[in-house]
């Protein structure tokens, strides 16, 4: 298993957000995570990425348990094993599209065929541009490219289509799933869209801190 | 509605107290240094006015050749219907140097003379006679404790001046006669013509404070320039804070506009908010300014006394005008700093989307505009430099160059960052470092400009002072060649003194002189003998080949650089001397620290042309080891006071002491300006730190630990400070050149060679790196310690 989440709990003050959540993800598998606003989808995603601590439970990525790792080790784990995509793209504004695409891969010492990657993402004409010169859909393509370029074992996508129109959202979703499949990566994607969620290999619905 | 909108606008500052602090601090610092300098200048101006009203507020009669007036002439004038009152003007040694004394005749003096006001404080019988009271302002009285029982403190007397009976002044100053006669108002209609009674006298118009003010103009302009520089540096902080607040409040402005607040209404309320801040910060600034002025004034007073002989009271008396002008400058500063932001609010489109990277996007356009303005500033500077010929044009040249340098900084830094990127290796972090640093430039450029100005001013002023010190020290070695300088207590002692020292020393060099108007301005005329001491040591700048042979033949004259530049005179030119005769200029010598024109004549010429010359001073050449023995012998034989026997080392130490004190004020203002720039860097980095989170959070999420990011942020601050320093060095050197070769010539009449002091630069570099390091350390530490939840919030809040 690429990802194993066991009995994870998370509270914000007296409010319990996640109450013993467990899941597993195999390589090449695409899982959609749905739920109402405030149900804890993004919190779970952030905890899996090692961005946010959990109150109880265990998360293992590629055989490494997160709770045993220090901050810097979590960062290294993230850099080498996880690709993250945010709703607001969160590209690095000072770098060009080409530099953004290759950034994480080069951090891990991996080489990237930028031209091939850009071609697969439809970004060939935009490689020299800066993120602010692109449309929302194009920016999200760059974010996907950055996430998959490093050949991560796990891709975490937090509502990647939330800021896009339906047609663009569909295209981006398909691109993400295809890219994950091509790289053999496990994909956990948070979405509000039941339509898109139904196109994943598996669907998990979070409610009152549990999967239903 | 206005109240509601105003409260909405003010709520921003409640949520961001640090930003509020930055704004108030910037405005307070800008106001403080400016109003502090103004307080010092106002105090000096008041002192000049007081001195002028007492010392030269009336029309006077004085000898055409500068000699003293005899008692017989005074009596003859009174007998011929001239209502005149005698005055003796001289110097005595107090506990810490010379004090000017004014001897008056209370019986004939005009009741309108300000000295009469002082007289009203004492009984006339206590005042009269050669052991009568000495009246002085409290600060001056403290310097005259060696005359203790006779000294009486009286408020209102000009600083540095002691008033006494004429008989007392004649005794203390060793003057046998009258310095000048003041003409009382309402002279009788019938009186004999002056040329018939006293043809040797000439009528002189009243002196005004302007004479002293003109002499000290350069010094006050120097202070004002520093005050202005600090003011501008402070405004950079304010501009940064206001600009940031505008960016952060843009959504609020948009919402307010959308719900019906007109642009005019919104701008008016923002102006009201700004005026409130300006009054608050201005009040703080005025308080700080008072502290700065009070701390600097003693050094300023010492400088003015040492360099110009101008006396300034060492305590502050502040007028309401000063307070009001301080508040006005705070409001003006706030308006200048906020003008661009207010204009943007006025033009705000309510439908425009927020653009967090507005500064960055506009950077290339802004840089082009800054370069254009820099070009204009350079042009103005060059025009002032080429065509100007006064102090103001010198400072315009200086100001233009500094503004041009500051405006060119962002473009130059961008170029250096590109160069750095090319020279450093490739790699994602390296690329991100350079690219991200470049992107931060617009946000930091004002603070970096402030740092550049402060560093350049520091390099320029320290190069100027260092060059001056080196030149001055070498010049002192040349000028003070005699091992001992002695001064006879009166003319009767001179012959015996010469007879006593001649067999005990290698040479006796008379330093005889008289004061006289040279080519229409106050000056000094000295006499020298032809002696190897002068041939080997005298600091000639330019001279005819046989200059000393000429002096030996009793021909020609030497003039100081000040007189040469002022009157455009050089060797070979004819010099018109007081007393209606001429001589040929044989050489020009450097004469640093002297505001007056000076002529050196062969000694015999001096004596024959000006028989009343002061002959009491001598330089003695002898084996330095014999100096203590000679001192003891002179004290034992003649009872000479210690201040009448000064050895070379003491005189040099005294002169260097005056020099160091002269530049103590510049050094203090230099440090203050640098401190304000440090605050500018600190506040900019701290305020930008908050804005940096959205840029840093994605990099952290990708897998760069917070500690690594913090180290990079810290290193970035150091790199920017280092590059700014590199650019500040040439700017500082140009500044030093302008100070040495343009401002000094205009202000003092002498030009100085320029020396470089790389060791000082290394200290300054270390200091600026320390400043930037400290400024960068806090945000970096905050970032390293920041809970992940804060960084997560960046992603969550953007939803």
PDB file of N, CA and C in Angstrom, chain B residues 320-407:
ATOM      1  N   UNK B 320       7.190  78.877  20.258  1.00  0.00           N
ATOM      2  CA  UNK B 320       5.992  78.208  19.734  1.00  0.00           C
ATOM      3  C   UNK B 320       6.092  77.983  18.227  1.00  0.00           C
ATOM      4  N   UNK B 321       6.817  78.868  17.540  1.00  0.00           N
ATOM      5  CA  UNK B 321       6.973  78.709  16.089  1.00  0.00           C
ATOM      6  C   UNK B 321       7.629  77.363  15.782  1.00  0.00           C
ATOM      7  N   UNK B 322       8.599  77.004  16.625  1.00  0.00           N
ATOM      8  CA  UNK B 322       9.300  75.738  16.396  1.00  0.00           C
ATOM      9  C   UNK B 322       8.351  74.550  16.547  1.00  0.00           C
ATOM     10  N   UNK B 323       7.526  74.601  17.606  1.00  0.00           N
ATOM     11  CA  UNK B 323       6.556  73.506  17.827  1.00  0.00           C
ATOM     12  C   UNK B 323       5.605  73.390  16.634  1.00  0.00           C
ATOM     13  N   UNK B 324       5.101  74.555  16.227  1.00  0.00           N
ATOM     14  CA  UNK B 324       4.116  74.546  15.141  1.00  0.00           C
ATOM     15  C   UNK B 324       4.753  74.092  13.834  1.00  0.00           C
ATOM     16  N   UNK B 325       5.979  74.568  13.575  1.00  0.00           N
ATOM     17  CA  UNK B 325       6.620  74.154  12.320  1.00  0.00           C
ATOM     18  C   UNK B 325       6.938  72.655  12.362  1.00  0.00           C
ATOM     19  N   UNK B 326       7.213  72.119  13.557  1.00  0.00           N
ATOM     20  CA  UNK B 326       7.448  70.673  13.691  1.00  0.00           C
ATOM     21  C   UNK B 326       6.199  69.881  13.317  1.00  0.00           C
ATOM     22  N   UNK B 327       5.047  70.340  13.806  1.00  0.00           N
ATOM     23  CA  UNK B 327       3.785  69.660  13.465  1.00  0.00           C
ATOM     24  C   UNK B 327       3.490  69.800  11.976  1.00  0.00           C
ATOM     25  N   UNK B 328       3.775  71.009  11.447  1.00  0.00           N
ATOM     26  CA  UNK B 328       3.520  71.248  10.022  1.00  0.00           C
ATOM     27  C   UNK B 328       4.372  70.315   9.164  1.00  0.00           C
ATOM     28  N   UNK B 329       5.630  70.126   9.572  1.00  0.00           N
ATOM     29  CA  UNK B 329       6.518  69.268   8.769  1.00  0.00           C
ATOM     30  C   UNK B 329       6.045  67.810   8.856  1.00  0.00           C
ATOM     31  N   UNK B 330       5.471  67.433  10.008  1.00  0.00           N
ATOM     32  CA  UNK B 330       4.938  66.064  10.158  1.00  0.00           C
ATOM     33  C   UNK B 330       3.753  65.865   9.213  1.00  0.00           C
ATOM     34  N   UNK B 331       2.864  66.875   9.170  1.00  0.00           N
ATOM     35  CA  UNK B 331       1.692  66.775   8.282  1.00  0.00           C
ATOM     36  C   UNK B 331       2.153  66.751   6.826  1.00  0.00           C
ATOM     37  N   UNK B 332       3.107  67.633   6.508  1.00  0.00           N
ATOM     38  CA  UNK B 332       3.624  67.692   5.138  1.00  0.00           C
ATOM     39  C   UNK B 332       4.275  66.360   4.761  1.00  0.00           C
ATOM     40  N   UNK B 333       5.060  65.812   5.687  1.00  0.00           N
ATOM     41  CA  UNK B 333       5.732  64.536   5.438  1.00  0.00           C
ATOM     42  C   UNK B 333       4.720  63.430   5.200  1.00  0.00           C
ATOM     43  N   UNK B 334       3.682  63.392   6.043  1.00  0.00           N
ATOM     44  CA  UNK B 334       2.649  62.361   5.892  1.00  0.00           C
ATOM     45  C   UNK B 334       1.951  62.514   4.540  1.00  0.00           C
ATOM     46  N   UNK B 335       1.685  63.775   4.162  1.00  0.00           N
ATOM     47  CA  UNK B 335       1.004  64.024   2.883  1.00  0.00           C
ATOM     48  C   UNK B 335       1.876  63.570   1.715  1.00  0.00           C
ATOM     49  N   UNK B 336       3.166  63.884   1.787  1.00  0.00           N
ATOM     50  CA  UNK B 336       4.084  63.480   0.712  1.00  0.00           C
ATOM     51  C   UNK B 336       4.160  61.960   0.614  1.00  0.00           C
ATOM     52  N   UNK B 337       4.273  61.322   1.790  1.00  0.00           N
ATOM     53  CA  UNK B 337       4.440  59.872   1.808  1.00  0.00           C
ATOM     54  C   UNK B 337       3.179  59.148   1.338  1.00  0.00           C
ATOM     55  N   UNK B 338       2.012  59.785   1.556  1.00  0.00           N
ATOM     56  CA  UNK B 338       0.746  59.102   1.248  1.00  0.00           C
ATOM     57  C   UNK B 338       0.138  59.552  -0.074  1.00  0.00           C
ATOM     58  N   UNK B 339       0.774  60.515  -0.748  1.00  0.00           N
ATOM     59  CA  UNK B 339       0.163  61.113  -1.944  1.00  0.00           C
ATOM     60  C   UNK B 339      -0.189  60.061  -3.001  1.00  0.00           C
ATOM     61  N   UNK B 340       0.757  59.176  -3.289  1.00  0.00           N
ATOM     62  CA  UNK B 340       0.523  58.172  -4.342  1.00  0.00           C
ATOM     63  C   UNK B 340      -0.645  57.261  -3.964  1.00  0.00           C
ATOM     64  N   UNK B 341      -0.657  56.828  -2.704  1.00  0.00           N
ATOM     65  CA  UNK B 341      -1.712  55.914  -2.264  1.00  0.00           C
ATOM     66  C   UNK B 341      -3.076  56.597  -2.337  1.00  0.00           C
ATOM     67  N   UNK B 342      -3.130  57.861  -1.909  1.00  0.00           N
ATOM     68  CA  UNK B 342      -4.403  58.583  -1.940  1.00  0.00           C
ATOM     69  C   UNK B 342      -4.900  58.741  -3.382  1.00  0.00           C
ATOM     70  N   UNK B 343      -3.947  58.983  -4.277  1.00  0.00           N
ATOM     71  CA  UNK B 343      -4.307  59.121  -5.690  1.00  0.00           C
ATOM     72  C   UNK B 343      -4.892  57.809  -6.203  1.00  0.00           C
ATOM     73  N   UNK B 344      -4.306  56.704  -5.762  1.00  0.00           N
ATOM     74  CA  UNK B 344      -4.801  55.396  -6.203  1.00  0.00           C
ATOM     75  C   UNK B 344      -6.202  55.133  -5.661  1.00  0.00           C
ATOM     76  N   UNK B 345      -6.444  55.566  -4.423  1.00  0.00           N
ATOM     77  CA  UNK B 345      -7.794  55.381  -3.847  1.00  0.00           C
ATOM     78  C   UNK B 345      -8.797  56.198  -4.642  1.00  0.00           C
ATOM     79  N   UNK B 346      -8.393  57.416  -5.008  1.00  0.00           N
ATOM     80  CA  UNK B 346      -9.299  58.281  -5.758  1.00  0.00           C
ATOM     81  C   UNK B 346      -9.665  57.665  -7.101  1.00  0.00           C
ATOM     82  N   UNK B 347      -8.728  56.892  -7.667  1.00  0.00           N
ATOM     83  CA  UNK B 347      -8.953  56.311  -9.005  1.00  0.00           C
ATOM     84  C   UNK B 347      -9.428  54.864  -8.933  1.00  0.00           C
ATOM     85  N   UNK B 348      -9.665  54.361  -7.728  1.00  0.00           N
ATOM     86  CA  UNK B 348      -9.996  52.942  -7.545  1.00  0.00           C
ATOM     87  C   UNK B 348     -11.284  52.561  -8.270  1.00  0.00           C
ATOM     88  N   UNK B 349     -11.190  51.468  -9.014  1.00  0.00           N
ATOM     89  CA  UNK B 349     -12.372  50.935  -9.677  1.00  0.00           C
ATOM     90  C   UNK B 349     -13.017  49.901  -8.759  1.00  0.00           C
ATOM     91  N   UNK B 350     -14.282  50.137  -8.326  1.00  0.00           N
ATOM     92  CA  UNK B 350     -14.902  49.208  -7.371  1.00  0.00           C
ATOM     93  C   UNK B 350     -15.038  47.796  -7.915  1.00  0.00           C
ATOM     94  N   UNK B 351     -15.037  47.632  -9.231  1.00  0.00           N
ATOM     95  CA  UNK B 351     -15.207  46.299  -9.815  1.00  0.00           C
ATOM     96  C   UNK B 351     -13.883  45.580 -10.015  1.00  0.00           C
ATOM     97  N   UNK B 352     -12.756  46.301  -9.822  1.00  0.00           N
ATOM     98  CA  UNK B 352     -11.446  45.676 -10.054  1.00  0.00           C
ATOM     99  C   UNK B 352     -11.195  44.600  -9.012  1.00  0.00           C
ATOM    100  N   UNK B 353     -10.590  43.506  -9.471  1.00  0.00           N
ATOM    101  CA  UNK B 353     -10.307  42.425  -8.526  1.00  0.00           C
ATOM    102  C   UNK B 353      -9.028  42.738  -7.752  1.00  0.00           C
ATOM    103  N   UNK B 354      -8.946  42.126  -6.586  1.00  0.00           N
ATOM    104  CA  UNK B 354      -7.756  42.353  -5.761  1.00  0.00           C
ATOM    105  C   UNK B 354      -6.531  41.754  -6.458  1.00  0.00           C
ATOM    106  N   UNK B 355      -5.469  42.411  -6.342  1.00  0.00           N
ATOM    107  CA  UNK B 355      -4.242  41.919  -6.958  1.00  0.00           C
ATOM    108  C   UNK B 355      -3.118  41.973  -5.950  1.00  0.00           C
ATOM    109  N   UNK B 356      -2.928  40.886  -5.249  1.00  0.00           N
ATOM    110  CA  UNK B 356      -1.909  40.922  -4.208  1.00  0.00           C
ATOM    111  C   UNK B 356      -0.513  41.240  -4.745  1.00  0.00           C
ATOM    112  N   UNK B 357      -0.307  41.006  -6.009  1.00  0.00           N
ATOM    113  CA  UNK B 357       1.032  41.241  -6.539  1.00  0.00           C
ATOM    114  C   UNK B 357       1.089  42.527  -7.357  1.00  0.00           C
ATOM    115  N   UNK B 358       0.259  43.509  -6.964  1.00  0.00           N
ATOM    116  CA  UNK B 358       0.195  44.756  -7.724  1.00  0.00           C
ATOM    117  C   UNK B 358       1.560  45.437  -7.799  1.00  0.00           C
ATOM    118  N   UNK B 359       2.233  45.437  -6.659  1.00  0.00           N
ATOM    119  CA  UNK B 359       3.535  46.101  -6.633  1.00  0.00           C
ATOM    120  C   UNK B 359       4.496  45.454  -7.639  1.00  0.00           C
ATOM    121  N   UNK B 360       4.505  44.122  -7.598  1.00  0.00           N
ATOM    122  CA  UNK B 360       5.445  43.413  -8.452  1.00  0.00           C
ATOM    123  C   UNK B 360       5.120  43.618  -9.931  1.00  0.00           C
ATOM    124  N   UNK B 361       3.803  43.554 -10.240  1.00  0.00           N
ATOM    125  CA  UNK B 361       3.409  43.698 -11.638  1.00  0.00           C
ATOM    126  C   UNK B 361       3.804  45.063 -12.177  1.00  0.00           C
ATOM    127  N   UNK B 362       3.653  46.063 -11.296  1.00  0.00           N
ATOM    128  CA  UNK B 362       3.928  47.423 -11.743  1.00  0.00           C
ATOM    129  C   UNK B 362       5.420  47.766 -11.698  1.00  0.00           C
ATOM    130  N   UNK B 363       6.221  46.771 -11.268  1.00  0.00           N
ATOM    131  CA  UNK B 363       7.618  47.124 -10.986  1.00  0.00           C
ATOM    132  C   UNK B 363       8.388  47.605 -12.203  1.00  0.00           C
ATOM    133  N   UNK B 364       8.191  46.940 -13.338  1.00  0.00           N
ATOM    134  CA  UNK B 364       8.994  47.342 -14.500  1.00  0.00           C
ATOM    135  C   UNK B 364       8.597  48.742 -14.948  1.00  0.00           C
ATOM    136  N   UNK B 365       7.286  49.035 -14.872  1.00  0.00           N
ATOM    137  CA  UNK B 365       6.825  50.377 -15.255  1.00  0.00           C
ATOM    138  C   UNK B 365       7.381  51.402 -14.265  1.00  0.00           C
ATOM    139  N   UNK B 366       7.320  51.042 -12.971  1.00  0.00           N
ATOM    140  CA  UNK B 366       7.833  51.945 -11.938  1.00  0.00           C
ATOM    141  C   UNK B 366       9.320  52.191 -12.123  1.00  0.00           C
ATOM    142  N   UNK B 367      10.044  51.118 -12.428  1.00  0.00           N
ATOM    143  CA  UNK B 367      11.492  51.264 -12.611  1.00  0.00           C
ATOM    144  C   UNK B 367      11.800  52.217 -13.758  1.00  0.00           C
ATOM    145  N   UNK B 368      11.030  52.101 -14.843  1.00  0.00           N
ATOM    146  CA  UNK B 368      11.260  53.011 -15.978  1.00  0.00           C
ATOM    147  C   UNK B 368      11.021  54.454 -15.551  1.00  0.00           C
ATOM    148  N   UNK B 369       9.951  54.643 -14.776  1.00  0.00           N
ATOM    149  CA  UNK B 369       9.634  56.000 -14.315  1.00  0.00           C
ATOM    150  C   UNK B 369      10.730  56.507 -13.379  1.00  0.00           C
ATOM    151  N   UNK B 370      11.189  55.621 -12.494  1.00  0.00           N
ATOM    152  CA  UNK B 370      12.259  56.011 -11.557  1.00  0.00           C
ATOM    153  C   UNK B 370      13.530  56.391 -12.311  1.00  0.00           C
ATOM    154  N   UNK B 371      13.829  55.635 -13.380  1.00  0.00           N
ATOM    155  CA  UNK B 371      15.035  55.940 -14.150  1.00  0.00           C
ATOM    156  C   UNK B 371      14.908  57.293 -14.836  1.00  0.00           C
ATOM    157  N   UNK B 372      13.699  57.591 -15.341  1.00  0.00           N
ATOM    158  CA  UNK B 372      13.483  58.903 -15.982  1.00  0.00           C
ATOM    159  C   UNK B 372      13.703  60.014 -14.971  1.00  0.00           C
ATOM    160  N   UNK B 373      13.125  59.843 -13.774  1.00  0.00           N
ATOM    161  CA  UNK B 373      13.284  60.866 -12.728  1.00  0.00           C
ATOM    162  C   UNK B 373      14.753  60.988 -12.317  1.00  0.00           C
ATOM    163  N   UNK B 374      15.438  59.836 -12.285  1.00  0.00           N
ATOM    164  CA  UNK B 374      16.868  59.863 -11.940  1.00  0.00           C
ATOM    165  C   UNK B 374      17.640  60.665 -12.978  1.00  0.00           C
ATOM    166  N   UNK B 375      17.246  60.495 -14.243  1.00  0.00           N
ATOM    167  CA  UNK B 375      17.889  61.260 -15.316  1.00  0.00           C
ATOM    168  C   UNK B 375      17.695  62.748 -15.112  1.00  0.00           C
ATOM    169  N   UNK B 376      16.470  63.128 -14.746  1.00  0.00           N
ATOM    170  CA  UNK B 376      16.180  64.560 -14.523  1.00  0.00           C
ATOM    171  C   UNK B 376      17.007  65.078 -13.337  1.00  0.00           C
ATOM    172  N   UNK B 377      17.038  64.278 -12.256  1.00  0.00           N
ATOM    173  CA  UNK B 377      17.797  64.690 -11.063  1.00  0.00           C
ATOM    174  C   UNK B 377      19.281  64.850 -11.395  1.00  0.00           C
ATOM    175  N   UNK B 378      19.809  63.922 -12.222  1.00  0.00           N
ATOM    176  CA  UNK B 378      21.221  64.016 -12.625  1.00  0.00           C
ATOM    177  C   UNK B 378      21.459  65.286 -13.421  1.00  0.00           C
ATOM    178  N   UNK B 379      20.509  65.587 -14.314  1.00  0.00           N
ATOM    179  CA  UNK B 379      20.632  66.790 -15.148  1.00  0.00           C
ATOM    180  C   UNK B 379      20.652  68.049 -14.282  1.00  0.00           C
ATOM    181  N   UNK B 380      19.719  68.097 -13.319  1.00  0.00           N
ATOM    182  CA  UNK B 380      19.665  69.249 -12.405  1.00  0.00           C
ATOM    183  C   UNK B 380      20.990  69.370 -11.642  1.00  0.00           C
ATOM    184  N   UNK B 381      21.500  68.208 -11.180  1.00  0.00           N
ATOM    185  CA  UNK B 381      22.758  68.209 -10.430  1.00  0.00           C
ATOM    186  C   UNK B 381      23.899  68.726 -11.297  1.00  0.00           C
ATOM    187  N   UNK B 382      23.954  68.252 -12.548  1.00  0.00           N
ATOM    188  CA  UNK B 382      25.045  68.664 -13.422  1.00  0.00           C
ATOM    189  C   UNK B 382      24.973  70.158 -13.734  1.00  0.00           C
ATOM    190  N   UNK B 383      23.752  70.637 -13.979  1.00  0.00           N
ATOM    191  CA  UNK B 383      23.585  72.077 -14.267  1.00  0.00           C
ATOM    192  C   UNK B 383      24.064  72.891 -13.063  1.00  0.00           C
ATOM    193  N   UNK B 384      23.652  72.443 -11.855  1.00  0.00           N
ATOM    194  CA  UNK B 384      24.072  73.153 -10.635  1.00  0.00           C
ATOM    195  C   UNK B 384      25.584  73.084 -10.481  1.00  0.00           C
ATOM    196  N   UNK B 385      26.172  71.921 -10.798  1.00  0.00           N
ATOM    197  CA  UNK B 385      27.620  71.746 -10.645  1.00  0.00           C
ATOM    198  C   UNK B 385      28.417  72.564 -11.636  1.00  0.00           C
ATOM    199  N   UNK B 386      27.929  72.616 -12.877  1.00  0.00           N
ATOM    200  CA  UNK B 386      28.692  73.302 -13.931  1.00  0.00           C
ATOM    201  C   UNK B 386      28.491  74.807 -13.867  1.00  0.00           C
ATOM    202  N   UNK B 387      27.234  75.229 -13.682  1.00  0.00           N
ATOM    203  CA  UNK B 387      26.951  76.667 -13.769  1.00  0.00           C
ATOM    204  C   UNK B 387      26.843  77.364 -12.414  1.00  0.00           C
ATOM    205  N   UNK B 388      26.632  76.594 -11.337  1.00  0.00           N
ATOM    206  CA  UNK B 388      26.465  77.224 -10.025  1.00  0.00           C
ATOM    207  C   UNK B 388      27.795  77.630  -9.424  1.00  0.00           C
ATOM    208  N   UNK B 389      27.742  78.626  -8.540  1.00  0.00           N
ATOM    209  CA  UNK B 389      29.002  79.051  -7.920  1.00  0.00           C
ATOM    210  C   UNK B 389      28.770  79.486  -6.484  1.00  0.00           C
ATOM    211  N   UNK B 390      27.775  78.915  -5.848  1.00  0.00           N
ATOM    212  CA  UNK B 390      27.598  79.218  -4.425  1.00  0.00           C
ATOM    213  C   UNK B 390      27.248  77.934  -3.671  1.00  0.00           C
ATOM    214  N   UNK B 391      27.087  78.119  -2.371  1.00  0.00           N
ATOM    215  CA  UNK B 391      26.865  76.966  -1.518  1.00  0.00           C
ATOM    216  C   UNK B 391      25.583  76.217  -1.884  1.00  0.00           C
ATOM    217  N   UNK B 392      24.541  76.994  -2.227  1.00  0.00           N
ATOM    218  CA  UNK B 392      23.254  76.369  -2.552  1.00  0.00           C
ATOM    219  C   UNK B 392      23.387  75.492  -3.797  1.00  0.00           C
ATOM    220  N   UNK B 393      24.141  75.961  -4.777  1.00  0.00           N
ATOM    221  CA  UNK B 393      24.311  75.147  -5.990  1.00  0.00           C
ATOM    222  C   UNK B 393      25.116  73.886  -5.657  1.00  0.00           C
ATOM    223  N   UNK B 394      26.058  74.018  -4.718  1.00  0.00           N
ATOM    224  CA  UNK B 394      26.819  72.850  -4.288  1.00  0.00           C
ATOM    225  C   UNK B 394      25.908  71.811  -3.662  1.00  0.00           C
ATOM    226  N   UNK B 395      24.999  72.267  -2.814  1.00  0.00           N
ATOM    227  CA  UNK B 395      24.075  71.328  -2.169  1.00  0.00           C
ATOM    228  C   UNK B 395      23.039  70.802  -3.158  1.00  0.00           C
ATOM    229  N   UNK B 396      22.690  71.613  -4.158  1.00  0.00           N
ATOM    230  CA  UNK B 396      21.774  71.124  -5.207  1.00  0.00           C
ATOM    231  C   UNK B 396      22.447  69.989  -5.976  1.00  0.00           C
ATOM    232  N   UNK B 397      23.727  70.182  -6.281  1.00  0.00           N
ATOM    233  CA  UNK B 397      24.499  69.129  -6.951  1.00  0.00           C
ATOM    234  C   UNK B 397      24.485  67.847  -6.109  1.00  0.00           C
ATOM    235  N   UNK B 398      24.728  68.044  -4.824  1.00  0.00           N
ATOM    236  CA  UNK B 398      24.771  66.918  -3.899  1.00  0.00           C
ATOM    237  C   UNK B 398      23.410  66.211  -3.820  1.00  0.00           C
ATOM    238  N   UNK B 399      22.371  67.007  -3.623  1.00  0.00           N
ATOM    239  CA  UNK B 399      21.013  66.459  -3.497  1.00  0.00           C
ATOM    240  C   UNK B 399      20.594  65.745  -4.774  1.00  0.00           C
ATOM    241  N   UNK B 400      20.866  66.372  -5.919  1.00  0.00           N
ATOM    242  CA  UNK B 400      20.492  65.792  -7.209  1.00  0.00           C
ATOM    243  C   UNK B 400      21.148  64.433  -7.404  1.00  0.00           C
ATOM    244  N   UNK B 401      22.429  64.362  -7.076  1.00  0.00           N
ATOM    245  CA  UNK B 401      23.157  63.100  -7.255  1.00  0.00           C
ATOM    246  C   UNK B 401      22.616  62.024  -6.326  1.00  0.00           C
ATOM    247  N   UNK B 402      22.292  62.406  -5.082  1.00  0.00           N
ATOM    248  CA  UNK B 402      21.772  61.420  -4.127  1.00  0.00           C
ATOM    249  C   UNK B 402      20.403  60.901  -4.564  1.00  0.00           C
ATOM    250  N   UNK B 403      19.545  61.827  -5.006  1.00  0.00           N
ATOM    251  CA  UNK B 403      18.204  61.413  -5.455  1.00  0.00           C
ATOM    252  C   UNK B 403      18.330  60.497  -6.665  1.00  0.00           C
ATOM    253  N   UNK B 404      19.211  60.887  -7.600  1.00  0.00           N
ATOM    254  CA  UNK B 404      19.403  60.063  -8.805  1.00  0.00           C
ATOM    255  C   UNK B 404      19.891  58.666  -8.418  1.00  0.00           C
ATOM    256  N   UNK B 405      20.828  58.622  -7.473  1.00  0.00           N
ATOM    257  CA  UNK B 405      21.359  57.318  -7.049  1.00  0.00           C
ATOM    258  C   UNK B 405      20.265  56.471  -6.424  1.00  0.00           C
ATOM    259  N   UNK B 406      19.446  57.105  -5.560  1.00  0.00           N
ATOM    260  CA  UNK B 406      18.378  56.358  -4.880  1.00  0.00           C
ATOM    261  C   UNK B 406      17.374  55.815  -5.897  1.00  0.00           C
ATOM    262  N   UNK B 407      17.015  56.649  -6.883  1.00  0.00           N
ATOM    263  CA  UNK B 407      16.015  56.219  -7.862  1.00  0.00           C
ATOM    264  C   UNK B 407      16.551  55.151  -8.820  1.00  0.00           C
TER     265      UNK B 407
END
